Tab-separated table of C-alpha atoms in Angstrom:
chain	number	residue	atom	x	y	z
A	425	UNK	CA	-12.915	-137.291	-60.351
A	426	UNK	CA	-15.052	-134.893	-61.843
A	427	UNK	CA	-17.267	-132.321	-60.592
A	428	UNK	CA	-20.513	-131.336	-62.336
A	429	UNK	CA	-20.056	-127.394	-62.974
A	430	UNK	CA	-23.334	-124.954	-63.464
A	431	UNK	CA	-23.163	-122.512	-66.737
A	432	UNK	CA	-20.367	-119.783	-66.418
A	433	UNK	CA	-21.429	-116.746	-64.176
A	434	UNK	CA	-21.395	-113.903	-66.743
A	435	UNK	CA	-19.731	-111.183	-65.448
A	436	UNK	CA	-19.367	-107.167	-66.519
A	437	UNK	CA	-17.063	-106.452	-69.315
A	438	UNK	CA	-14.399	-104.369	-68.796
A	439	UNK	CA	-15.769	-101.413	-70.452
A	440	UNK	CA	-18.576	-101.936	-67.971
A	441	UNK	CA	-16.754	-102.118	-64.931
A	442	UNK	CA	-15.104	-98.684	-65.642
A	443	UNK	CA	-18.041	-96.978	-66.363
A	444	UNK	CA	-19.478	-98.517	-62.902
A	445	UNK	CA	-16.451	-97.533	-61.284
A	446	UNK	CA	-16.627	-93.850	-63.083
A	447	UNK	CA	-20.160	-93.320	-61.752
A	448	UNK	CA	-18.993	-94.652	-57.785
A	449	UNK	CA	-16.117	-92.054	-57.578
A	450	UNK	CA	-17.918	-89.568	-59.166
A	451	UNK	CA	-20.998	-89.614	-56.453
A	452	UNK	CA	-17.978	-90.417	-53.654
A	453	UNK	CA	-17.116	-86.261	-54.712
A	454	UNK	CA	-20.211	-84.836	-54.561
A	455	UNK	CA	-21.211	-82.990	-51.502
A	456	UNK	CA	-23.638	-84.974	-49.489
A	457	UNK	CA	-22.032	-88.202	-50.366
A	458	UNK	CA	-20.417	-88.641	-46.994
A	459	UNK	CA	-24.436	-89.834	-45.694
A	460	UNK	CA	-24.000	-93.194	-47.846
A	461	UNK	CA	-20.383	-94.294	-47.899
A	462	UNK	CA	-20.569	-96.512	-45.006
A	463	UNK	CA	-23.444	-98.699	-43.829
A	464	UNK	CA	-25.696	-97.028	-41.359
A	465	UNK	CA	-24.648	-97.690	-37.884
A	466	UNK	CA	-27.918	-97.779	-36.736
A	467	UNK	CA	-26.834	-99.315	-33.527
A	468	UNK	CA	-24.223	-96.352	-32.734
A	469	UNK	CA	-26.791	-93.870	-33.826
A	470	UNK	CA	-29.709	-95.526	-31.827
A	471	UNK	CA	-31.782	-96.294	-34.644
A	472	UNK	CA	-33.472	-99.341	-33.358
A	473	UNK	CA	-36.136	-99.872	-35.422
A	474	UNK	CA	-33.867	-99.585	-39.134
A	475	UNK	CA	-33.047	-103.344	-39.394
A	476	UNK	CA	-37.402	-103.628	-39.607
A	477	UNK	CA	-38.021	-100.820	-42.298
A	478	UNK	CA	-35.087	-101.394	-43.981
A	479	UNK	CA	-34.765	-105.001	-45.130
A	480	UNK	CA	-32.009	-104.656	-47.481
A	481	UNK	CA	-29.407	-102.331	-45.939
A	482	UNK	CA	-27.037	-100.685	-49.301
A	483	UNK	CA	-24.359	-98.139	-49.192
A	484	UNK	CA	-21.582	-97.218	-50.961
A	485	UNK	CA	-18.592	-99.592	-50.117
A	486	UNK	CA	-20.651	-102.129	-49.955
A	487	UNK	CA	-21.482	-101.720	-54.109
A	488	UNK	CA	-17.848	-101.295	-54.544
A	489	UNK	CA	-16.643	-104.396	-52.778
A	490	UNK	CA	-19.502	-105.964	-54.839
A	491	UNK	CA	-18.157	-104.579	-57.833
A	492	UNK	CA	-14.460	-105.972	-57.402
A	493	UNK	CA	-15.894	-108.990	-56.159
A	494	UNK	CA	-17.529	-109.830	-59.691
A	495	UNK	CA	-20.863	-109.609	-57.968
A	496	UNK	CA	-22.512	-108.497	-60.303
A	497	UNK	CA	-23.872	-110.272	-63.691
A	498	UNK	CA	-24.492	-106.658	-65.269
A	499	UNK	CA	-24.906	-103.226	-64.820
A	500	UNK	CA	-28.960	-103.162	-63.973
A	501	UNK	CA	-27.841	-105.260	-60.902
A	502	UNK	CA	-24.847	-102.855	-60.248
A	503	UNK	CA	-27.454	-99.662	-60.947
A	504	UNK	CA	-30.236	-101.035	-58.602
A	505	UNK	CA	-28.117	-101.263	-55.441
A	506	UNK	CA	-26.650	-98.115	-56.014
A	507	UNK	CA	-30.286	-96.976	-56.708
A	508	UNK	CA	-31.273	-99.001	-53.012
A	509	UNK	CA	-29.090	-96.379	-51.355
A	510	UNK	CA	-30.974	-93.410	-52.252
A	511	UNK	CA	-34.634	-95.665	-51.908
A	512	UNK	CA	-33.437	-96.439	-48.311
A	513	UNK	CA	-32.620	-93.321	-47.144
A	514	UNK	CA	-35.935	-91.956	-48.166
A	515	UNK	CA	-37.730	-94.289	-46.176
A	516	UNK	CA	-36.225	-94.551	-43.369
A	517	UNK	CA	-35.784	-90.505	-42.845
A	518	UNK	CA	-38.680	-87.924	-43.323
A	519	UNK	CA	-39.038	-86.217	-46.428
A	520	UNK	CA	-37.723	-82.629	-46.251
A	521	UNK	CA	-34.482	-84.329	-43.744
A	522	UNK	CA	-31.019	-82.937	-44.349
A	523	UNK	CA	-30.167	-86.557	-45.184
A	524	UNK	CA	-33.168	-87.460	-47.297
A	525	UNK	CA	-32.280	-83.961	-49.675
A	526	UNK	CA	-28.628	-85.035	-50.239
A	527	UNK	CA	-30.155	-88.530	-51.223
A	528	UNK	CA	-32.121	-86.905	-53.862
A	529	UNK	CA	-29.630	-84.865	-55.271
A	530	UNK	CA	-27.305	-87.834	-55.268
A	531	UNK	CA	-29.863	-90.140	-56.794
A	532	UNK	CA	-30.529	-87.330	-59.665
A	533	UNK	CA	-26.911	-87.107	-60.106
A	534	UNK	CA	-26.690	-90.814	-60.905
A	535	UNK	CA	-29.606	-90.831	-63.225
A	536	UNK	CA	-27.557	-87.707	-64.916
A	537	UNK	CA	-24.645	-89.643	-64.826
A	538	UNK	CA	-25.858	-92.582	-66.494
A	539	UNK	CA	-27.562	-90.999	-69.227
A	540	UNK	CA	-24.026	-89.398	-69.773
A	541	UNK	CA	-22.474	-92.509	-70.073
A	542	UNK	CA	-24.762	-95.173	-71.263
A	543	UNK	CA	-25.599	-96.866	-67.953
A	544	UNK	CA	-28.818	-98.588	-67.788
A	545	UNK	CA	-31.188	-96.619	-65.525
A	546	UNK	CA	-32.845	-98.259	-62.740
A	547	UNK	CA	-34.972	-101.153	-62.980
A	548	UNK	CA	-37.515	-102.516	-60.598
A	549	UNK	CA	-36.205	-105.888	-62.240
A	550	UNK	CA	-34.393	-107.461	-59.755
A	551	UNK	CA	-32.909	-110.935	-58.593
A	552	UNK	CA	-34.774	-112.759	-55.372
A	553	UNK	CA	-34.924	-110.850	-52.056
A	554	UNK	CA	-33.612	-112.000	-49.263
A	555	UNK	CA	-36.160	-113.620	-47.008
A	556	UNK	CA	-36.607	-111.681	-43.512
A	557	UNK	CA	-36.446	-113.467	-40.938
A	558	UNK	CA	-38.962	-112.820	-37.978
A	559	UNK	CA	-37.882	-110.490	-34.804
A	560	UNK	CA	-39.635	-113.628	-32.646
A	561	UNK	CA	-36.643	-116.131	-33.933
A	562	UNK	CA	-33.861	-113.646	-33.766
A	563	UNK	CA	-34.858	-112.971	-30.235
A	564	UNK	CA	-35.394	-116.289	-29.686
A	565	UNK	CA	-31.941	-117.646	-30.921
A	566	UNK	CA	-30.395	-115.006	-29.269
A	567	UNK	CA	-31.743	-116.123	-25.717
A	568	UNK	CA	-30.573	-120.031	-26.548
A	569	UNK	CA	-27.280	-119.166	-27.733
A	570	UNK	CA	-26.948	-118.623	-24.272
A	571	UNK	CA	-27.309	-122.772	-23.658
A	572	UNK	CA	-25.317	-123.555	-26.428
A	573	UNK	CA	-21.583	-126.188	-25.193
A	574	UNK	CA	-18.193	-124.201	-26.008
A	575	UNK	CA	-18.174	-126.715	-28.575
A	576	UNK	CA	-21.662	-125.556	-30.658
A	577	UNK	CA	-20.272	-122.148	-29.661
A	578	UNK	CA	-17.354	-122.658	-31.669
A	579	UNK	CA	-18.965	-124.137	-34.553
A	580	UNK	CA	-21.973	-120.915	-34.970
A	581	UNK	CA	-18.505	-118.915	-34.339
A	582	UNK	CA	-17.057	-120.817	-37.610
A	583	UNK	CA	-20.024	-120.896	-39.930
A	584	UNK	CA	-20.919	-116.807	-39.488
A	585	UNK	CA	-17.207	-116.602	-40.457
A	586	UNK	CA	-17.053	-118.491	-43.089
A	587	UNK	CA	-20.564	-118.179	-44.347
A	588	UNK	CA	-21.687	-114.559	-43.143
A	589	UNK	CA	-18.578	-112.173	-42.687
A	590	UNK	CA	-20.397	-108.995	-42.791
A	591	UNK	CA	-22.159	-110.343	-39.253
A	592	UNK	CA	-18.983	-111.426	-37.332
A	593	UNK	CA	-16.412	-109.441	-35.442
A	594	UNK	CA	-13.611	-110.126	-33.945
A	595	UNK	CA	-13.325	-107.553	-30.957
A	596	UNK	CA	-9.812	-109.091	-29.363
A	597	UNK	CA	-8.207	-112.345	-29.145
A	598	UNK	CA	-10.859	-114.038	-27.063
A	599	UNK	CA	-14.056	-112.366	-27.997
A	600	UNK	CA	-16.308	-112.026	-30.814
A	601	UNK	CA	-19.167	-110.393	-31.845
A	602	UNK	CA	-21.873	-111.406	-33.822
A	603	UNK	CA	-25.104	-109.153	-35.343
A	604	UNK	CA	-28.132	-111.629	-35.628
A	605	UNK	CA	-29.353	-108.648	-37.605
A	606	UNK	CA	-26.795	-108.662	-40.375
A	607	UNK	CA	-26.859	-112.586	-41.083
A	608	UNK	CA	-28.736	-114.106	-43.937
A	609	UNK	CA	-31.554	-116.537	-43.599
A	610	UNK	CA	-29.662	-119.397	-44.822
A	611	UNK	CA	-27.088	-118.907	-42.293
A	612	UNK	CA	-29.635	-118.173	-39.792
A	613	UNK	CA	-31.157	-121.626	-40.207
A	614	UNK	CA	-27.857	-123.147	-40.404
A	615	UNK	CA	-27.274	-121.614	-36.683
A	616	UNK	CA	-30.729	-122.525	-35.551
A	617	UNK	CA	-30.331	-126.317	-36.570
A	618	UNK	CA	-26.626	-126.033	-34.303
A	619	UNK	CA	-28.690	-124.570	-31.748
A	620	UNK	CA	-31.114	-126.337	-31.858
A	621	UNK	CA	-29.620	-130.053	-31.967
A	622	UNK	CA	-27.006	-128.821	-29.140
A	623	UNK	CA	-29.636	-127.691	-26.270
A	624	UNK	CA	-32.000	-131.003	-27.351
A	625	UNK	CA	-34.825	-129.084	-29.200
A	626	UNK	CA	-36.461	-130.623	-32.289
A	627	UNK	CA	-37.098	-128.532	-34.832
A	628	UNK	CA	-40.462	-128.543	-36.630
A	629	UNK	CA	-39.803	-131.174	-39.564
A	630	UNK	CA	-38.564	-133.473	-36.333
A	631	UNK	CA	-42.000	-132.354	-34.725
A	632	UNK	CA	-43.927	-133.105	-37.707
A	633	UNK	CA	-42.155	-136.616	-38.126
A	634	UNK	CA	-42.421	-137.293	-34.680
């Protein structure tokens, strides 16, 4: 049997990958880069409003993973994500704060490096952004998940582990943690359908049909 395949995905050339990796290495050597190497641990830092203000978190390790996994179709997408790190930082932190100042320094270094190594400067043109999940829906789901059956819970864990691994943490042999703030909209909708079906709640579509 034959399966239909879409058009081949465009990938960065070897030369583009080398230039992109060069920028990430150079950035990681900057004095203030330690602020931006890993995702912001907003839970550990008590920044409860961070997910509400920053809708698309980004950090150097995530950019590096996307680069290694061939998730960028061109250098414009790559540099947009790098720029997003500095934009997020300056959006959340007050002007003049140490971390915002370091973001500005890293951003200026990036611009200079891009000019020197023929990497496109950041552009506002971007692939569609991930839809935002309303806080009320997250709260409702976190309450409903406490009522689901063991089988449904196992199904939920499998969905998150396979489709949104960044939201899945294995705490020990028997316990896992799922962060709703890290779940994308498509996965969230799947979980909602599983949970609503299990606890006997009709979804909106069913309500309309009735």
